[in-house]
Backbone as a printed PyTorch tensor [residue, N CA C, xyz], in Angstrom:
tensor([[[ -3.0560, -10.2490,   2.5770],
         [ -2.4160,  -9.1600,   3.2460],
         [ -3.2710,  -7.9040,   3.2020]],

        [[ -3.9380,  -7.6940,   2.1080],
         [ -4.7310,  -6.4850,   1.9670],
         [ -6.1860,  -6.7760,   2.2710]],

        [[ -6.8790,  -5.7420,   2.6920],
         [ -8.3020,  -5.8750,   2.9130],
         [ -8.6690,  -6.3290,   4.3110]],

        [[ -7.7190,  -6.7780,   5.1020],
         [ -8.0050,  -7.1810,   6.4750],
         [ -7.7940,  -5.9940,   7.3910]],

        [[ -8.7870,  -5.6850,   8.1970],
         [ -8.6560,  -4.6180,   9.1780],
         [ -9.1980,  -5.1200,  10.5000]],

        [[ -8.6630,  -4.5640,  11.5730],
         [ -9.1690,  -4.9320,  12.8910],
         [-10.6200,  -4.5020,  12.9890]],

        [[-11.4480,  -5.3640,  13.5220],
         [-12.8440,  -5.0160,  13.7550],
         [-13.0050,  -4.6730,  15.2240]],

        [[-13.5320,  -3.5280,  15.4950],
         [-13.7690,  -3.0800,  16.8520],
         [-15.2640,  -2.9300,  17.0230]],

        [[-15.8010,  -3.5770,  18.0200],
         [-17.2370,  -3.5040,  18.2510],
         [-17.5230,  -2.4860,  19.3430]],

        [[-18.2560,  -1.4550,  18.9860],
         [-18.6310,  -0.4130,  19.9310],
         [-20.1430,  -0.3290,  19.9400]],

        [[-20.7340,  -0.6920,  21.0480],
         [-22.1900,  -0.6250,  21.1570],
         [-22.8970,  -1.4420,  20.0980]],

        [[-22.3270,  -2.5920,  19.7220],
         [-22.9690,  -3.4460,  18.7360],
         [-22.6420,  -3.0720,  17.3000]],

        [[-21.9340,  -1.9470,  17.0680],
         [-21.5610,  -1.5280,  15.7220],
         [-20.0970,  -1.8670,  15.4900]],

        [[-19.8130,  -2.5030,  14.3770],
         [-18.4290,  -2.8410,  14.0520],
         [-17.8000,  -1.6880,  13.2820]],

        [[-16.6100,  -1.2780,  13.6960],
         [-15.8730,  -0.2330,  12.9930],
         [-14.4790,  -0.7560,  12.6960]],

        [[-13.8240,  -0.1670,  11.7260],
         [-12.4570,  -0.5700,  11.4180],
         [-11.5000,   0.2420,  12.2710]],

        [[-10.3960,  -0.3840,  12.6060],
         [ -9.4070,   0.2430,  13.4760],
         [ -8.0320,   0.0590,  12.8550]],

        [[ -7.2820,   1.1390,  12.7280],
         [ -5.9210,   1.0550,  12.2230],
         [ -5.0350,   0.4790,  13.3160]],

        [[ -4.2020,  -0.5120,  12.9930],
         [ -3.3110,  -1.0710,  14.0120],
         [ -2.4010,   0.0210,  14.5760]],

        [[ -2.1070,  -0.0210,  15.8720],
         [ -1.2480,   1.0080,  16.4590],
         [  0.1690,   0.9220,  15.9020]],

        [[  0.7850,   2.0740,  15.7480],
         [  2.1550,   2.1310,  15.2410],
         [  3.1300,   1.6680,  16.3170]],

        [[  4.2640,   1.0990,  15.9170],
         [  5.2910,   0.7660,  16.9010],
         [  5.7010,   2.0160,  17.6860]],

        [[  6.0120,   1.8350,  18.9530],
         [  6.2960,   2.9600,  19.8500],
         [  7.5190,   3.7680,  19.4330]],

        [[  8.4500,   3.1640,  18.7020],
         [  9.6750,   3.8760,  18.3430],
         [  9.5460,   4.7340,  17.0850]],

        [[  8.3790,   4.7690,  16.4700],
         [  8.2070,   5.5560,  15.2460],
         [  7.8570,   7.0070,  15.5460]],

        [[  8.4010,   7.8920,  14.7290],
         [  8.0960,   9.3230,  14.8060],
         [  8.3410,   9.9170,  13.4200]],

        [[  7.9470,  11.1460,  13.2200],
         [  8.2320,  11.8560,  11.9760],
         [  7.6850,  11.1570,  10.7480]],

        [[  8.5410,  11.0750,   9.7120],
         [  8.1210,  10.4670,   8.4450],
         [  7.7480,   8.9980,   8.6050]],

        [[  8.4040,   8.3080,   9.5090],
         [  8.0800,   6.9010,   9.7430],
         [  6.6710,   6.7230,  10.2650]],

        [[  6.2840,   7.5650,  11.2120],
         [  4.9350,   7.5040,  11.7750],
         [  3.8980,   7.9140,  10.7360]],

        [[  4.2130,   8.9390,   9.9440],
         [  3.2940,   9.3660,   8.8770],
         [  3.0850,   8.2480,   7.8630]],

        [[  4.1700,   7.5760,   7.4950],
         [  4.0670,   6.4720,   6.5390],
         [  3.2090,   5.3490,   7.1210]],

        [[  3.4610,   4.9810,   8.3700],
         [  2.6790,   3.9260,   9.0230],
         [  1.1970,   4.2700,   9.0020]],

        [[  0.8630,   5.4560,   9.5030],
         [ -0.5440,   5.8410,   9.6100],
         [ -1.2180,   5.9010,   8.2440]],

        [[ -0.5340,   6.4530,   7.2590],
         [ -1.1140,   6.5750,   5.9250],
         [ -1.3510,   5.2310,   5.2640]],

        [[ -0.3340,   4.3860,   5.2480],
         [ -0.4410,   3.1010,   4.5620],
         [ -1.3560,   2.1450,   5.3270]],

        [[ -1.2110,   2.0880,   6.6490],
         [ -2.0300,   1.1560,   7.4370],
         [ -3.5090,   1.4840,   7.3110]],

        [[ -3.8490,   2.7670,   7.3290],
         [ -5.2680,   3.1230,   7.2470],
         [ -5.7960,   3.0320,   5.8200]],

        [[ -5.0060,   3.4540,   4.8470],
         [ -5.4820,   3.4600,   3.4600],
         [ -5.6130,   2.0550,   2.8880]],

        [[ -4.6910,   1.1660,   3.2450],
         [ -4.6960,  -0.1740,   2.6630],
         [ -5.2150,  -1.2450,   3.6150]],

        [[ -5.5270,  -0.8800,   4.8450],
         [ -6.1090,  -1.8330,   5.7840],
         [ -5.2060,  -3.0010,   6.1170]],

        [[ -3.9340,  -2.7490,   6.2920],
         [ -2.9840,  -3.8220,   6.5920],
         [ -3.0870,  -4.1850,   8.0690]],

        [[ -3.3190,  -5.4680,   8.3500],
         [ -3.3680,  -5.8880,   9.7500],
         [ -2.8500,  -7.3070,   9.9630]],

        [[ -2.4200,  -7.9870,   8.9040],
         [ -1.8530,  -9.3220,   9.1010],
         [ -0.4130,  -9.1850,   9.5950]],

        [[  0.0800, -10.2050,  10.2730],
         [  1.3910, -10.1440,  10.9230],
         [  2.5220,  -9.8440,   9.9370]],

        [[  2.5300, -10.5220,   8.8030],
         [  3.5800, -10.2980,   7.8170],
         [  3.5370,  -8.9010,   7.2350]],

        [[  2.3370,  -8.4430,   6.9110],
         [  2.1820,  -7.1020,   6.3650],
         [  2.5940,  -6.0320,   7.3540]],

        [[  2.2670,  -6.2380,   8.6230],
         [  2.6370,  -5.2630,   9.6500],
         [  4.1490,  -5.2280,   9.8530]],

        [[  4.8120,  -6.3840,   9.7500],
         [  6.2720,  -6.4100,   9.8730],
         [  6.9300,  -5.6700,   8.7110]],

        [[  6.4180,  -5.8940,   7.5040],
         [  6.9600,  -5.1850,   6.3410],
         [  6.7030,  -3.6880,   6.4450]],

        [[  5.5110,  -3.3180,   6.8870],
         [  5.1880,  -1.9020,   7.0450],
         [  6.0600,  -1.2690,   8.1210]],

        [[  6.3020,  -1.9810,   9.2170],
         [  7.1760,  -1.4610,  10.2710],
         [  8.5960,  -1.2660,   9.7490]],

        [[  9.0820,  -2.2050,   8.9430],
         [ 10.4200,  -2.0760,   8.3630],
         [ 10.4910,  -0.8630,   7.4410]],

        [[  9.4580,  -0.6690,   6.6320],
         [  9.4200,   0.4840,   5.7320],
         [  9.3660,   1.7830,   6.5220]],

        [[  8.5650,   1.8160,   7.5680],
         [  8.4190,   3.0310,   8.3700],
         [  9.7090,   3.3620,   9.1120]],

        [[ 10.3730,   2.3510,   9.6460],
         [ 11.6490,   2.5990,  10.3380],
         [ 12.7150,   3.0800,   9.3550]],

        [[ 12.7110,   2.5310,   8.1570],
         [ 13.6610,   2.9790,   7.1390],
         [ 13.3720,   4.4240,   6.7330]],

        [[ 12.1000,   4.7830,   6.6110],
         [ 11.7370,   6.1640,   6.2810],
         [ 12.1940,   7.1120,   7.3810]],

        [[ 12.0410,   6.6920,   8.6160],
         [ 12.4700,   7.5150,   9.7460],
         [ 13.9950,   7.6720,   9.7500]],

        [[ 14.7170,   6.5750,   9.4820],
         [ 16.1780,   6.6160,   9.4280],
         [ 16.6460,   7.5310,   8.2980]],

        [[ 15.9740,   7.4840,   7.1590],
         [ 16.3180,   8.3630,   6.0390],
         [ 16.0930,   9.8210,   6.4180]],

        [[ 15.0100,  10.0940,   7.1220],
         [ 14.7260,  11.4600,   7.5600],
         [ 15.8090,  11.9520,   8.5310]],

        [[ 16.2110,  11.1070,   9.4630],
         [ 17.2560,  11.4850,  10.4190],
         [ 18.5780,  11.7500,   9.7050]],

        [[ 18.9060,  10.9290,   8.7110],
         [ 20.1270,  11.1450,   7.9390],
         [ 20.0400,  12.4480,   7.1550]],

        [[ 18.8880,  12.7210,   6.5540],
         [ 18.6840,  13.9570,   5.8050],
         [ 18.8640,  15.1700,   6.7230]],

        [[ 18.3580,  15.0940,   7.9490],
         [ 18.5070,  16.1940,   8.9050],
         [ 19.9740,  16.4180,   9.2590]],

        [[ 20.7490,  15.3460,   9.3970],
         [ 22.1810,  15.4740,   9.6780],
         [ 22.9040,  16.1300,   8.5100]],

        [[ 22.5230,  15.7630,   7.2940],
         [ 23.1310,  16.3640,   6.1020],
         [ 22.7920,  17.8440,   6.0280]],

        [[ 21.5330,  18.1820,   6.2940],
         [ 21.1260,  19.5880,   6.2630],
         [ 21.8350,  20.3940,   7.3510]],

        [[ 22.0660,  19.7820,   8.5060],
         [ 22.7240,  20.4660,   9.6150],
         [ 24.2220,  20.6490,   9.3450]],

        [[ 24.8950,  19.5820,   8.8710],
         [ 26.3520,  19.5920,   8.7390],
         [ 26.8430,  19.9230,   7.3360]],

        [[ 25.9790,  19.7860,   6.3450],
         [ 26.3750,  20.0000,   4.9620],
         [ 26.6200,  18.6810,   4.2510]],

        [[ 26.5380,  18.7240,   2.9400],
         [ 26.7250,  17.5250,   2.1250],
         [ 28.1590,  17.0200,   2.2040]],

        [[ 29.1020,  17.9680,   2.3070],
         [ 30.5140,  17.6150,   2.4080],
         [ 31.0340,  17.9970,   3.7850]],

        [[ 31.8640,  17.1440,   4.3580],
         [ 32.4850,  17.4230,   5.6560],
         [ 33.9890,  17.1750,   5.5290]],

        [[ 34.7570,  17.8470,   6.3670],
         [ 36.2130,  17.6780,   6.3570],
         [ 36.6000,  16.4660,   7.1910]],

        [[ 37.5180,  15.6650,   6.6540],
         [ 38.0260,  14.5520,   7.4510],
         [ 39.1500,  15.0630,   8.3580]],

        [[ 39.8470,  14.1640,   9.0310],
         [ 40.8700,  14.5980,   9.9890],
         [ 42.0680,  15.2600,   9.3230]],

        [[ 42.1970,  15.1070,   7.9980],
         [ 43.2850,  15.7460,   7.2680],
         [ 42.8330,  17.0260,   6.5700]],

        [[ 41.5720,  17.3950,   6.7670],
         [ 41.0380,  18.6020,   6.1520],
         [ 40.5300,  18.4040,   4.7330]],

        [[ 40.4650,  17.1630,   4.2850],
         [ 39.9870,  16.8580,   2.9390],
         [ 38.4650,  16.7330,   2.9810]],

        [[ 37.8110,  17.3730,   2.0080],
         [ 36.3500,  17.2920,   1.9460],
         [ 35.9090,  15.9140,   1.4520]],

        [[ 34.9660,  15.3580,   2.1640],
         [ 34.3900,  14.0550,   1.8230],
         [ 32.8770,  14.1510,   1.9390]],

        [[ 32.2030,  13.2370,   1.2730],
         [ 30.7420,  13.1780,   1.4000],
         [ 30.3930,  12.8220,   2.8420]],

        [[ 29.3680,  13.4590,   3.3450],
         [ 28.8790,  13.1830,   4.7000],
         [ 28.4820,  11.7100,   4.7740]],

        [[ 28.8130,  11.0430,   5.8670],
         [ 28.4770,   9.6210,   6.0350],
         [ 26.9740,   9.3890,   5.9700]],

        [[ 26.1970,  10.3980,   6.3370],
         [ 24.7400,  10.2590,   6.3320],
         [ 24.1720,  10.1660,   4.9160]],

        [[ 24.9570,  10.5690,   3.9060],
         [ 24.4840,  10.4560,   2.5200],
         [ 24.2330,   8.9860,   2.1900]],

        [[ 25.1750,   8.1470,   2.5370],
         [ 25.0370,   6.7060,   2.2710],
         [ 23.9150,   6.0990,   3.1190]],

        [[ 23.8200,   6.5500,   4.3600],
         [ 22.7640,   6.0540,   5.2470],
         [ 21.3960,   6.3960,   4.6700]],

        [[ 21.2530,   7.6290,   4.1710],
         [ 19.9700,   8.0350,   3.5860],
         [ 19.6440,   7.1950,   2.3550]],

        [[ 20.6310,   6.9950,   1.4850],
         [ 20.4090,   6.1890,   0.2830],
         [ 19.9870,   4.7670,   0.6410]],

        [[ 20.6970,   4.1590,   1.5700],
         [ 20.3790,   2.7860,   1.9710],
         [ 18.9900,   2.6990,   2.6000]],

        [[ 18.6730,   3.6690,   3.4550],
         [ 17.3730,   3.6500,   4.1310],
         [ 16.2350,   3.8170,   3.1300]],

        [[ 16.3890,   4.7150,   2.1730],
         [ 15.3370,   4.9020,   1.1600],
         [ 15.1650,   3.6320,   0.3310]],

        [[ 16.2690,   2.9970,  -0.0010],
         [ 16.1980,   1.7470,  -0.7570],
         [ 15.4790,   0.6630,   0.0460]],

        [[ 15.7900,   0.5540,   1.3380],
         [ 15.1260,  -0.4230,   2.1970],
         [ 13.6340,  -0.1330,   2.3100]],

        [[ 13.2920,   1.1480,   2.4150],
         [ 11.8820,   1.5290,   2.5120],
         [ 11.1320,   1.1090,   1.2510]],

        [[ 11.7120,   1.4120,   0.0920],
         [ 11.0580,   1.0730,  -1.1680],
         [ 10.9360,  -0.4400,  -1.3530]],

        [[ 11.9500,  -1.1850,  -0.9410],
         [ 11.8860,  -2.6470,  -1.0420],
         [ 10.7660,  -3.2100,  -0.1730]],

        [[ 10.6620,  -2.7030,   1.0450],
         [  9.6100,  -3.1940,   1.9450],
         [  8.2270,  -2.8460,   1.4040]],

        [[  8.0640,  -1.6290,   0.8900],
         [  6.7680,  -1.2360,   0.3270],
         [  6.4330,  -2.0780,  -0.9010]],

        [[  7.4440,  -2.3790,  -1.7010],
         [  7.2240,  -3.2070,  -2.8880],
         [  6.7620,  -4.6050,  -2.4900]],

        [[  7.3220,  -5.1510,  -1.4180],
         [  6.9490,  -6.4880,  -0.9630],
         [  5.5240,  -6.5370,  -0.4210]],

        [[  4.9730,  -5.3870,  -0.0590],
         [  3.5830,  -5.3500,   0.4030],
         [  2.5920,  -5.5020,  -0.7500]],

        [[  3.0610,  -5.3400,  -1.9920],
         [  2.2100,  -5.4630,  -3.1800],
         [  1.0020,  -4.5310,  -3.1040]],

        [[  1.2560,  -3.2740,  -2.7760],
         [  0.1690,  -2.3050,  -2.6890],
         [ -0.2630,  -1.8910,  -4.0840]],

        [[ -1.5440,  -1.7700,  -4.2860],
         [ -2.0840,  -1.2760,  -5.5480],
         [ -2.1100,   0.2420,  -5.4420]],

        [[ -1.1570,   0.9030,  -6.1050],
         [ -1.0360,   2.3490,  -5.9490],
         [ -1.9020,   3.1330,  -6.9250]],

        [[ -2.5360,   2.4460,  -7.8640],
         [ -3.4230,   3.1490,  -8.7920],
         [ -4.7530,   3.4080,  -8.0970]],

        [[ -5.2340,   4.6480,  -8.1520],
         [ -6.5050,   4.9500,  -7.4800],
         [ -7.6680,   4.1810,  -8.1000]],

        [[ -8.6350,   3.8560,  -7.2690],
         [ -9.8180,   3.1440,  -7.7410],
         [-10.6570,   4.0390,  -8.6380]],

        [[-11.2820,   3.4310,  -9.6230],
         [-12.1490,   4.1770, -10.5420],
         [-13.5800,   3.7080, -10.3520]],

        [[-14.5160,   4.5560, -10.7590],
         [-15.9310,   4.2200, -10.6300],
         [-16.3390,   3.0790, -11.5520]],

        [[-15.7060,   2.9800, -12.6910],
         [-16.0790,   1.9460, -13.6440],
         [-14.9560,   1.6910, -14.6210]],

        [[-15.1740,   0.7940, -15.5660],
         [-14.1340,   0.4820, -16.5410],
         [-13.9570,   1.6150, -17.5440]],

        [[-12.8330,   1.5600, -18.2370],
         [-12.5820,   2.5340, -19.2940],
         [-11.7280,   3.6950, -18.8370]],

        [[-11.6310,   4.6580, -19.7230],
         [-10.7990,   5.8260, -19.4630],
         [-11.4900,   6.7720, -18.4910]],

        [[-10.7070,   7.5010, -17.7080],
         [-11.3040,   8.4920, -16.8070],
         [-12.0010,   9.5830, -17.6100]],

        [[-13.0260,  10.2050, -17.0550],
         [-13.7320,  11.2600, -17.7800],
         [-12.8220,  12.4490, -18.0670]],

        [[-13.0800,  13.1000, -19.1940],
         [-12.3320,  14.3040, -19.5650],
         [-11.0170,  14.0280, -20.2440]],

        [[-10.7940,  12.8050, -20.6700],
         [ -9.5210,  12.5000, -21.3420],
         [ -9.7620,  11.8810, -22.6720]]])
């Protein structure tokens, strides 16, 4: 899943190309796609599906967060009783789905080091 990138040949020189994001992505979802796809070189079908699921979940969480910020954390029901905004649950579920999809990608989140041992200055 990792390490595979599209090879694009331009004038005899091979360059790496980040797979295009799904057309329905915007905001945090698009940022997540671009960041992860380019940094980890994901281009296999399974990895791209998992990344798309994570990106769509991130976008859904962002949309829910915007609704909460616009309407408030608590909203009145038809009887005037304050209840948690429905988007609170949507945001929680979407963030959980995003994290699950990212976990299934098995990304190595520790930065690469120049050599073995402890980092300098520690």
